[in-house]
PDB file of C-alpha atoms in Angstrom:
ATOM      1  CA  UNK D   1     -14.960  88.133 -33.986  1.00 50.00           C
ATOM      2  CA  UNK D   2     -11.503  86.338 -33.061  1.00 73.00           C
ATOM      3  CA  UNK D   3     -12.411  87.863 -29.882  1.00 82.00           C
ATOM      4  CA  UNK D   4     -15.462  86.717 -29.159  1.00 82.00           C
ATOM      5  CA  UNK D   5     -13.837  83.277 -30.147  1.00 82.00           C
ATOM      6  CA  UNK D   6     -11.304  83.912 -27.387  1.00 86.00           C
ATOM      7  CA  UNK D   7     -13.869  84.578 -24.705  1.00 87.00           C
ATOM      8  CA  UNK D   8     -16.246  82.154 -25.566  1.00 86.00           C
ATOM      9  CA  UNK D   9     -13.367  79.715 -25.211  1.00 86.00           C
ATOM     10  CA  UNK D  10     -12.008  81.193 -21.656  1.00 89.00           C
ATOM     11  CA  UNK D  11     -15.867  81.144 -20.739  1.00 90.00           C
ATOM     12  CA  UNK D  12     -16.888  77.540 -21.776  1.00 87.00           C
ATOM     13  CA  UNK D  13     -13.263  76.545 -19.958  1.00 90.00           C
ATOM     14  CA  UNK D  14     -13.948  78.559 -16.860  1.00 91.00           C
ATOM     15  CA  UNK D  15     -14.894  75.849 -14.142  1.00 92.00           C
ATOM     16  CA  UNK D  16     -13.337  73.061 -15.180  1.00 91.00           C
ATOM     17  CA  UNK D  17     -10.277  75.457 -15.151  1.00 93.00           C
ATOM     18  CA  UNK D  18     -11.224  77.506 -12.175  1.00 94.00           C
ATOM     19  CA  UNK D  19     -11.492  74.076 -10.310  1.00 95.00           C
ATOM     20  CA  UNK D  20      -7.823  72.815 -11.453  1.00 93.00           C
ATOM     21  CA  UNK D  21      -6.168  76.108 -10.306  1.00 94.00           C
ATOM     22  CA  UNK D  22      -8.107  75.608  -7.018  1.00 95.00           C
ATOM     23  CA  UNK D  23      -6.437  72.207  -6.883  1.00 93.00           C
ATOM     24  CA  UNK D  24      -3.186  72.858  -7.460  1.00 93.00           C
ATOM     25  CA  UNK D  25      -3.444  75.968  -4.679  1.00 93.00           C
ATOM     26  CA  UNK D  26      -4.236  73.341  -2.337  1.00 93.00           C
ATOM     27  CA  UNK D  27      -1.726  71.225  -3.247  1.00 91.00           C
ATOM     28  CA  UNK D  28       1.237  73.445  -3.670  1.00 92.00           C
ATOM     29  CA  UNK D  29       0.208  75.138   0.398  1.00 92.00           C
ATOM     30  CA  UNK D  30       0.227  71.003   1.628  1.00 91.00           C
ATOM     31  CA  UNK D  31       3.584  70.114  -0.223  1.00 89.00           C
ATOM     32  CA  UNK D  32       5.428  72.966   1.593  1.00 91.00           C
ATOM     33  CA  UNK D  33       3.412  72.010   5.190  1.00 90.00           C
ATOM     34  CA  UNK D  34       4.650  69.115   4.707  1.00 87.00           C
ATOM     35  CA  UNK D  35       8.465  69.759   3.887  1.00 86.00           C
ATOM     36  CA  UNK D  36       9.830  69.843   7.372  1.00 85.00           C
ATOM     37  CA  UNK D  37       8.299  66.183   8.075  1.00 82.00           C
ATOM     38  CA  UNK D  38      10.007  65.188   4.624  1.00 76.00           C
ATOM     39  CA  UNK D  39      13.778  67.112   5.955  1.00 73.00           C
ATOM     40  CA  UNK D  40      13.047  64.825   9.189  1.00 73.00           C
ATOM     41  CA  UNK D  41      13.391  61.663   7.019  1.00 68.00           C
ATOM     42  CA  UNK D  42      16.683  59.806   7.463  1.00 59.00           C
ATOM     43  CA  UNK D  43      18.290  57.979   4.094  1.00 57.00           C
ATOM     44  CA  UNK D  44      15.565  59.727   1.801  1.00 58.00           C
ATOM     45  CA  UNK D  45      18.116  61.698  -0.166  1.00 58.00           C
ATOM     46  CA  UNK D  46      19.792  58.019  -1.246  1.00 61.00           C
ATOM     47  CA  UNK D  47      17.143  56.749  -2.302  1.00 57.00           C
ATOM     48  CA  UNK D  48      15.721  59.511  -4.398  1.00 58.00           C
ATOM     49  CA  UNK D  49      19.231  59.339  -5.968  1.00 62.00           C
ATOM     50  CA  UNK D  50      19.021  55.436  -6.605  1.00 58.00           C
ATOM     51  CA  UNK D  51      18.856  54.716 -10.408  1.00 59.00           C
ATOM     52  CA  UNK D  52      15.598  53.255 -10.347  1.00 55.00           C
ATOM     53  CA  UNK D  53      14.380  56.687  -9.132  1.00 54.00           C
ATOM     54  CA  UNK D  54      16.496  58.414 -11.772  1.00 57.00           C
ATOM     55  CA  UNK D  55      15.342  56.985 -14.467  1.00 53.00           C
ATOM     56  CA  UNK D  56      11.849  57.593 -13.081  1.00 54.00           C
ATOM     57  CA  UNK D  57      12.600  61.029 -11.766  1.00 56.00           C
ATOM     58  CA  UNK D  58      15.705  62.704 -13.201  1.00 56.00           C
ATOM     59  CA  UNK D  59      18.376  63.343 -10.935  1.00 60.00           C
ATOM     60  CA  UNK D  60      16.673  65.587  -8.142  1.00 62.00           C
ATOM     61  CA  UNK D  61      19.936  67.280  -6.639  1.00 63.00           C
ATOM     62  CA  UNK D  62      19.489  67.164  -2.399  1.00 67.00           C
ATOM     63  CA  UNK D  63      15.635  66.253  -1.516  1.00 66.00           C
ATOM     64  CA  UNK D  64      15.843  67.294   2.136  1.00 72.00           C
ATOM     65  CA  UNK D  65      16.578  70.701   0.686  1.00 79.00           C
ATOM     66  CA  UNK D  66      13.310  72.850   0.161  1.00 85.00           C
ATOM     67  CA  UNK D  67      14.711  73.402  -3.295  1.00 84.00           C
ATOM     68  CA  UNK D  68      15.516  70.339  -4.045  1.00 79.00           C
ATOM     69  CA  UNK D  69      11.930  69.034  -2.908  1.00 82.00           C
ATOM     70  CA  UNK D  70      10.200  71.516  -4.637  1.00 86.00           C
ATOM     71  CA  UNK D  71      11.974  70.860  -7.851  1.00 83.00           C
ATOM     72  CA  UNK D  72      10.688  67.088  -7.471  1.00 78.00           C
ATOM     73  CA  UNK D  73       7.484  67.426  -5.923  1.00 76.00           C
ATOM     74  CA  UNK D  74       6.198  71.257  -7.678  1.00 79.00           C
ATOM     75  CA  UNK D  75       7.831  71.428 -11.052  1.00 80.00           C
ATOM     76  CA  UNK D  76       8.643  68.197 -12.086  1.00 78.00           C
ATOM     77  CA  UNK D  77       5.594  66.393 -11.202  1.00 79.00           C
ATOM     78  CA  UNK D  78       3.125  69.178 -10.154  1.00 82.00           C
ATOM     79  CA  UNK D  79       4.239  70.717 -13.916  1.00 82.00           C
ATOM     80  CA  UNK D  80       3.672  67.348 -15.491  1.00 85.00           C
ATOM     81  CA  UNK D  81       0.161  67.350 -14.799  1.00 89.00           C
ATOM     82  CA  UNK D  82      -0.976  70.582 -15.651  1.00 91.00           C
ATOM     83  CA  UNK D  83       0.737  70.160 -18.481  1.00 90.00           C
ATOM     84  CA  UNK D  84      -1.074  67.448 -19.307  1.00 91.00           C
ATOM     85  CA  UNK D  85      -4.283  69.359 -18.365  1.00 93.00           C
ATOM     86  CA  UNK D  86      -2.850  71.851 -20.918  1.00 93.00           C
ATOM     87  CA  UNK D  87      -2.292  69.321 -24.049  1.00 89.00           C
ATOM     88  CA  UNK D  88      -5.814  67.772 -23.149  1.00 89.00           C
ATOM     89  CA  UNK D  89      -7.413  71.558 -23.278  1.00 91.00           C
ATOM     90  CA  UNK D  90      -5.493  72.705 -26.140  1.00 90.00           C
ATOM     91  CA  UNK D  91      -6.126  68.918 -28.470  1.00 87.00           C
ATOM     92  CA  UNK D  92      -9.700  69.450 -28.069  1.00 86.00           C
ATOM     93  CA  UNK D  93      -9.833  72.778 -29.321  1.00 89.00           C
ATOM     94  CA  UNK D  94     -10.125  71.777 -33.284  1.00 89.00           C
ATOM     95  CA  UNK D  95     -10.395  67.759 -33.230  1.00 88.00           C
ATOM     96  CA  UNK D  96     -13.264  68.455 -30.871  1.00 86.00           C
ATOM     97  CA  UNK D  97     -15.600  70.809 -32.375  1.00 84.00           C
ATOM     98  CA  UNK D  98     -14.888  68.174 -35.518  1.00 84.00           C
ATOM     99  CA  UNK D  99     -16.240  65.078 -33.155  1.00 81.00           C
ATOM    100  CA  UNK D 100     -19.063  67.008 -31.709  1.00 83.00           C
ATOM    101  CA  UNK D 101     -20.262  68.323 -35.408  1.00 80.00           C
ATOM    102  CA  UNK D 102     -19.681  71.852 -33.992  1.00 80.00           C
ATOM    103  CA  UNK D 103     -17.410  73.455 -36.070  1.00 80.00           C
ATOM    104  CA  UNK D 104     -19.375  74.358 -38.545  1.00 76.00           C
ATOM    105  CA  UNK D 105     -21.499  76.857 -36.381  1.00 76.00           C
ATOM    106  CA  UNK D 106     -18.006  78.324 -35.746  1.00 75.00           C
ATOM    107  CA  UNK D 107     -16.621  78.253 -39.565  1.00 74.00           C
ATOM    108  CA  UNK D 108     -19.999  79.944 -40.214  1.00 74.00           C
ATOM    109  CA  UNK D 109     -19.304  83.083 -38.147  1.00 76.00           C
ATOM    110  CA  UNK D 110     -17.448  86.181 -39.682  1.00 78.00           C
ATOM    111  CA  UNK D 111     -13.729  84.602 -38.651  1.00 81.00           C
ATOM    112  CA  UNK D 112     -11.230  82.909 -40.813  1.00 85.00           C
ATOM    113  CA  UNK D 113      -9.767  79.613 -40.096  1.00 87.00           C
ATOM    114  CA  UNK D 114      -6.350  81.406 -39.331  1.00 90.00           C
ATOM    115  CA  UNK D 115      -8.050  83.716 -37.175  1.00 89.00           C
ATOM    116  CA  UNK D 116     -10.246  80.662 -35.272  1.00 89.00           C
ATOM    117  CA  UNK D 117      -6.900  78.812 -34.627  1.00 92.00           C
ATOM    118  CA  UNK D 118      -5.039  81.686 -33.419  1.00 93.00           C
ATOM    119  CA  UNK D 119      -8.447  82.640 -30.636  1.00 92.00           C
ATOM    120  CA  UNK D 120      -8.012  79.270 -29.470  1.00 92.00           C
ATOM    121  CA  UNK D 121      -4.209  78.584 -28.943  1.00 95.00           C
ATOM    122  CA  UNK D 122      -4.416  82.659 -27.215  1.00 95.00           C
ATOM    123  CA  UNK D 123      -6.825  80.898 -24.638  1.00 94.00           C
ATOM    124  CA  UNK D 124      -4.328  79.207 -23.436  1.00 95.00           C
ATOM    125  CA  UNK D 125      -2.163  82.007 -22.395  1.00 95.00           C
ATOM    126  CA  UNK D 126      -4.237  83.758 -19.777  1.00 96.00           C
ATOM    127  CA  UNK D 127      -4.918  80.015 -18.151  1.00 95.00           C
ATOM    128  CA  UNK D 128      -1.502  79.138 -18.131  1.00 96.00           C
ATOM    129  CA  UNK D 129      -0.316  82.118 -16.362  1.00 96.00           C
ATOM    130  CA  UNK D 130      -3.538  81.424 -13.364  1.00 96.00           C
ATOM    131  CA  UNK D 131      -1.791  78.352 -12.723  1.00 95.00           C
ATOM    132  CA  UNK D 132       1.354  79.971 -12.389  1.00 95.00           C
ATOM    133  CA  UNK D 133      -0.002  82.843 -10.171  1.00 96.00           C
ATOM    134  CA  UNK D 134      -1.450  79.971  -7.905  1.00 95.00           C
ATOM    135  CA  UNK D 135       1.547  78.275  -7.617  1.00 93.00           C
ATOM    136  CA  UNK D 136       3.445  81.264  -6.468  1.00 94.00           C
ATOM    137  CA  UNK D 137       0.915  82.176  -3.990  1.00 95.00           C
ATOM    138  CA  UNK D 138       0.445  78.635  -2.811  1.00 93.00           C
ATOM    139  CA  UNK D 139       4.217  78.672  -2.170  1.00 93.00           C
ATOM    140  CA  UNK D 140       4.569  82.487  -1.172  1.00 94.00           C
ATOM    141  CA  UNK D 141       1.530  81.966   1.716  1.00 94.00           C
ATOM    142  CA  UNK D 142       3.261  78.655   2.448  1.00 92.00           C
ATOM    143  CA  UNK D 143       6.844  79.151   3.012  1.00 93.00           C
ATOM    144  CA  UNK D 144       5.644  82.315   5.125  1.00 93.00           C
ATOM    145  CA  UNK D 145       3.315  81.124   7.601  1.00 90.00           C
ATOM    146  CA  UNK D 146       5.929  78.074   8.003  1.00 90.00           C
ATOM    147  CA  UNK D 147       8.574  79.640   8.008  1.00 90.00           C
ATOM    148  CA  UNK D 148      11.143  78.718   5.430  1.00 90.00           C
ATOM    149  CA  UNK D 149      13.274  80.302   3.708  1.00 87.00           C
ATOM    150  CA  UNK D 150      12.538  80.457  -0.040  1.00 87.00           C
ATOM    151  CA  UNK D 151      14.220  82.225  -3.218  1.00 88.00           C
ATOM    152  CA  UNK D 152      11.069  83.744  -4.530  1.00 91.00           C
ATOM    153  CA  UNK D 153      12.961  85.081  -7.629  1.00 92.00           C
ATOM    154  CA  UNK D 154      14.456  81.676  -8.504  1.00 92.00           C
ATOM    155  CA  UNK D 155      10.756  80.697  -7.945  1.00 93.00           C
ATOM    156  CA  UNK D 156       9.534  82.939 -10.584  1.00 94.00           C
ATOM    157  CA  UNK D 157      12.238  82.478 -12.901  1.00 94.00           C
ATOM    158  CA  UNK D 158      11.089  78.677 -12.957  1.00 93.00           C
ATOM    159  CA  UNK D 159       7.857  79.311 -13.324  1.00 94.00           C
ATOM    160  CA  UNK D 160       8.573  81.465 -16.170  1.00 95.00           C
ATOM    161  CA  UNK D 161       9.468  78.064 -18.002  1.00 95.00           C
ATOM    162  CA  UNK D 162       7.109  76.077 -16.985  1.00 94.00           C
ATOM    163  CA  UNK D 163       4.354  78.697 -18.661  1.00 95.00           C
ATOM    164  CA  UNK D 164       6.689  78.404 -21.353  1.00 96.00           C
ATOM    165  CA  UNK D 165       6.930  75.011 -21.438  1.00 95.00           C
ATOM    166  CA  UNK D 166       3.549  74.411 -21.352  1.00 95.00           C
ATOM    167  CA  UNK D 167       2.983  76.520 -23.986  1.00 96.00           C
ATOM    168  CA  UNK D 168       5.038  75.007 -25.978  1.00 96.00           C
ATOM    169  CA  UNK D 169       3.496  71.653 -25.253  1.00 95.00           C
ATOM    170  CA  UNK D 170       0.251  73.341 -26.030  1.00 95.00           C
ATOM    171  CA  UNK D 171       1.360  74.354 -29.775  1.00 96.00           C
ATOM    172  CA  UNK D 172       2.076  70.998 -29.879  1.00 96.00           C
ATOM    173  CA  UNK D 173      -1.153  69.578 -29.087  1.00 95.00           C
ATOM    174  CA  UNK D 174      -2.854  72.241 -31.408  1.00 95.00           C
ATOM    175  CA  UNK D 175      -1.192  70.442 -33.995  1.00 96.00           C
ATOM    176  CA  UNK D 176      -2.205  67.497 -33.500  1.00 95.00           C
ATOM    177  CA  UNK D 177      -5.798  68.552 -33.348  1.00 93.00           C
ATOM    178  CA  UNK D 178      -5.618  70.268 -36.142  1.00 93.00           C
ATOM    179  CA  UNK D 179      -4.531  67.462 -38.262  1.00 92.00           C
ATOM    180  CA  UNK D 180      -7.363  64.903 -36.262  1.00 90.00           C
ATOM    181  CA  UNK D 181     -11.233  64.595 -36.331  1.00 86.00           C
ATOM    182  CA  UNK D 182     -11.501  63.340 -33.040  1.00 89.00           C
ATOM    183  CA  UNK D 183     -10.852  64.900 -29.943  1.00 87.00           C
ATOM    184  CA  UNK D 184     -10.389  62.082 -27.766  1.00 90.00           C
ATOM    185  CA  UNK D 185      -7.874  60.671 -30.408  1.00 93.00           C
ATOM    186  CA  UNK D 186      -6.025  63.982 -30.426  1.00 93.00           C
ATOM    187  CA  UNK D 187      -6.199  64.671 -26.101  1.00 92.00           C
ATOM    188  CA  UNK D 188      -4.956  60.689 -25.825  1.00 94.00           C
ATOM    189  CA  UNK D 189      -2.001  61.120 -28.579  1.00 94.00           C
ATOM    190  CA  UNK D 190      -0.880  64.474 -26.913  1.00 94.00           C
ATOM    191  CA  UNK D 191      -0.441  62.779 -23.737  1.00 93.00           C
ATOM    192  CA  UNK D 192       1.242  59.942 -25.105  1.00 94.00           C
ATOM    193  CA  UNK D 193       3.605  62.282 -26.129  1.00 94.00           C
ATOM    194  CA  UNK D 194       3.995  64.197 -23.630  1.00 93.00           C
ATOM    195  CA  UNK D 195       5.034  60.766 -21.455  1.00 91.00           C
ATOM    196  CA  UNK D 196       6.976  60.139 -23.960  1.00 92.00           C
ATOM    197  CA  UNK D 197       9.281  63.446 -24.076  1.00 92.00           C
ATOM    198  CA  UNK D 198       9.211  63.041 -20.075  1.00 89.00           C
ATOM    199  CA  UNK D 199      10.635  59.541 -20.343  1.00 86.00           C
ATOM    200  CA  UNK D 200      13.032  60.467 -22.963  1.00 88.00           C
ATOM    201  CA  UNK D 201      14.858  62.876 -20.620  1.00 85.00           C
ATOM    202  CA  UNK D 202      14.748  60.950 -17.525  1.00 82.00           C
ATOM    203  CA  UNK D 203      16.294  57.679 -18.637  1.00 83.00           C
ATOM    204  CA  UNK D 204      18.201  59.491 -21.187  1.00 81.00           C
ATOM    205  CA  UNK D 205      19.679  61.376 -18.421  1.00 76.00           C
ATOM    206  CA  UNK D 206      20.350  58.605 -16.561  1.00 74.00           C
ATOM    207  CA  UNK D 207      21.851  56.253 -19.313  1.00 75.00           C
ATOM    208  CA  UNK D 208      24.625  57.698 -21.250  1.00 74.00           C
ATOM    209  CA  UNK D 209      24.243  55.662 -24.430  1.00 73.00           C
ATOM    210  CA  UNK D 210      20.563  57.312 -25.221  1.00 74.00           C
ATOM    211  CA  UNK D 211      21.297  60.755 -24.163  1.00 77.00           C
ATOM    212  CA  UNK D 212      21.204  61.989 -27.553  1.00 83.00           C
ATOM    213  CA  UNK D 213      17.512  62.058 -27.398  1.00 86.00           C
ATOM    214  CA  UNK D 214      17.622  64.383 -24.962  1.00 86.00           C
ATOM    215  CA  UNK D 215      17.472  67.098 -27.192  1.00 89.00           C
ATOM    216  CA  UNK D 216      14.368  65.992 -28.942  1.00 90.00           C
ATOM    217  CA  UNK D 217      12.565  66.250 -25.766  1.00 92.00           C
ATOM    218  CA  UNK D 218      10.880  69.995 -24.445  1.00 93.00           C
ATOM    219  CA  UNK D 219      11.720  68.590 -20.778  1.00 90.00           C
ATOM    220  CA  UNK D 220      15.183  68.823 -21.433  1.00 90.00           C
ATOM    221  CA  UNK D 221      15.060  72.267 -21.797  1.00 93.00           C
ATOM    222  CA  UNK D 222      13.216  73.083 -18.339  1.00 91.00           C
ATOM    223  CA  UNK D 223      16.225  72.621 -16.353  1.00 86.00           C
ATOM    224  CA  UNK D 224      14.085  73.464 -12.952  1.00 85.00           C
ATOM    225  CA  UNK D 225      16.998  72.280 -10.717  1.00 82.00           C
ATOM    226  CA  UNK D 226      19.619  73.904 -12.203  1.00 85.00           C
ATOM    227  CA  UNK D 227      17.296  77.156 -11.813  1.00 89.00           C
ATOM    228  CA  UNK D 228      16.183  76.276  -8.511  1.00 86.00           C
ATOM    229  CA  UNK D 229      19.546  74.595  -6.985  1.00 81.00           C
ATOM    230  CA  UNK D 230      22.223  76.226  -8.693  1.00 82.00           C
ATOM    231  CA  UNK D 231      20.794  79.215  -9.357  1.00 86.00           C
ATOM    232  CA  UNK D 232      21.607  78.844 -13.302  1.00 88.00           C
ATOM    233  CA  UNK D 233      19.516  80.625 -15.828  1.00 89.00           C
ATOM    234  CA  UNK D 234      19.801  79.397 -19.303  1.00 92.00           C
ATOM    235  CA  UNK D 235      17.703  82.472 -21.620  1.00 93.00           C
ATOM    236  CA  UNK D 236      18.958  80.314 -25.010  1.00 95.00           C
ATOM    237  CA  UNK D 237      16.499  77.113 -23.525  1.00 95.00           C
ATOM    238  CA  UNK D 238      13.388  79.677 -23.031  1.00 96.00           C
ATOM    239  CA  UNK D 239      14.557  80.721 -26.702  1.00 96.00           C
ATOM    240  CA  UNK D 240      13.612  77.419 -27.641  1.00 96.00           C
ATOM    241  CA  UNK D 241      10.485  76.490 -25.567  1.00 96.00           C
ATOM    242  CA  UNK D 242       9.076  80.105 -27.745  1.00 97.00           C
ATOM    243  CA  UNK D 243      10.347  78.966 -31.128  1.00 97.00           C
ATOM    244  CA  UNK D 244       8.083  75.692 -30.887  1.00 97.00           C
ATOM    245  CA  UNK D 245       5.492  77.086 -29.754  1.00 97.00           C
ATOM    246  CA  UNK D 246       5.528  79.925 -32.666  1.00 97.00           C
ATOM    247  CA  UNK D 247       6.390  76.848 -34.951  1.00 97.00           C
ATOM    248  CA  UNK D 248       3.559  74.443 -34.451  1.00 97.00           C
ATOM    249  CA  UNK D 249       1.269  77.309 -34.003  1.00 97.00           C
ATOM    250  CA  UNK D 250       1.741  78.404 -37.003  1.00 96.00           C
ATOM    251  CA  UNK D 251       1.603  74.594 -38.151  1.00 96.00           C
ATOM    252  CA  UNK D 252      -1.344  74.431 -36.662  1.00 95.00           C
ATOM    253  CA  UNK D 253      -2.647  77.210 -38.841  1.00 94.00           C
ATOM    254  CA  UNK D 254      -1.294  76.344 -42.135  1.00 94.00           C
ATOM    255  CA  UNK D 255      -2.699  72.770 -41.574  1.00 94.00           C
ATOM    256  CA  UNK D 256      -6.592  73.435 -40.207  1.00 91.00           C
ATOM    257  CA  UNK D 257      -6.478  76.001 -43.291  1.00 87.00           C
ATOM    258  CA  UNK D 258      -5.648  74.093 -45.655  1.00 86.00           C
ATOM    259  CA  UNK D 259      -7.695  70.488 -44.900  1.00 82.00           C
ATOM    260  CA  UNK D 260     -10.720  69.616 -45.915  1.00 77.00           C
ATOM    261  CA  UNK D 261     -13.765  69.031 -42.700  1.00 74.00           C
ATOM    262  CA  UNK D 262     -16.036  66.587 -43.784  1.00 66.00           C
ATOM    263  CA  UNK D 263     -18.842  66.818 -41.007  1.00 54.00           C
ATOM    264  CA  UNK D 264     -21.177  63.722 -41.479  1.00 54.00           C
TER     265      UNK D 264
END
């Protein structure tokens, strides 16, 4: 039955999913057209490196470079809102069948709440890893009929962490709707969050005195331009980005077992 859980979920988010992927394909190919018009752009690179655009940004390491441009324009901001379309996905998986009186239709089919929570989170996976796939062929089909010269391993090895960052994010936001009984509560508190862990490693980067927040943050542990730009793989951060995931998962279970649903 956890099974048919997972389908049913993969099935009712099909379109609205299938649309988003088509999206970001289309985005991705017009981001790397548009790179050699962006290289011809005199004084850009200062002013991406200003510290109002810091603070906004991070520090984005050589913008007329295609890797520093797709490390702004793909996985720092491109990343930031799937992975909001993620957290919004993932917070209505529990708080939502709770707001639509659904969830006991599901509670009474032959699956356990451990079981339900587990389907649900595992939907994620297979969606996550579409929008990775269409990134790298939106960049691979890009960068070759333009003709630029791309890493495509460095490519994949950041797009490793953004599945795993979003992921992560995900476990987060299962959390929370586990612990909510409304799923518009739970999608806008998950994106709060997730602006908030942006913000905290942007302007903590930039201002010295707040850096220790850093830490607390999952961006700070997608280092894409030190993958992308200096070529620097760091396996203990993807360590990390899997231990919260496997953490608030498994928060996630303990707490939507253990509550009570009152379904008016």
């Amino acid at each position: 039955m956890s099974l048919a859980v997972l389908f049913q979920t993969l099935k009712d988010k099909a379109r609205g999913t299938g649309l988003a992927v088509l999206l970001i394909l289309i985005f991705v190919i017009y981001m790397v057209a548009m790179f050699p018009e962006v290289q011809k752009m005199t004084g850009l690179d200062q002013i991406m490196q200003s510290p109002a655009f810091e603070a906004l940004l991070g520090k984005i390491p050589d913008f007329t470079s295609f890797d520093g441009f797709i490390t702004l324009e793909l996985f720092t901001l491109s990343a930031l809102v799937i992975c909001g379309y993620i957290a919004f996905m993932a917070a209505s998986f529990l708080a939502g069948e709770i707001e639509m009186k659904t969830i006991d239709l599901l509670l009474a089919q032959p699956v356990t709440r451990v079981r339900l929570v587990i389907a649900r989170y595992a939907a994620l996976i297979p969606i996550v890893i579409l929008f990775m796939a269409a990134i790298m062929v939106g960049l691979y089909g890009g960068t070759q009929y333009m003709g630029i010269a791309a890493s495509y391993g460095w490519l994949a090895y950041a797009l490793v962490f953004a599945g795993a960052f979003m992921l992560a994010f995900g476990g987060i936001s299962l959390f929370i709707s586990a612990l909510l009984s409304d799923g518009r509560t739970a999608a806008i508190v998950s994106l709060g969050l997730l602006f908030v862990m942006y913000f905290m490693e942007t302007i903590g980067e930039s201002v010295e005195k707040v850096s220790i927040v850093r830490s607390l943050s999952l961006f700070h542990y997608v280092q894409y331009s030190n993958i992308m730009v200096y070529h620097d793989l760091n396996l203990g951060n993807l360590g990390v980005l899997i231990a919260v995931a496997v953490v608030f998962v498994a928060l996630a279970v303990y707490t939507f077992h253990r509550r009570d649903i009152n379904v008016v």
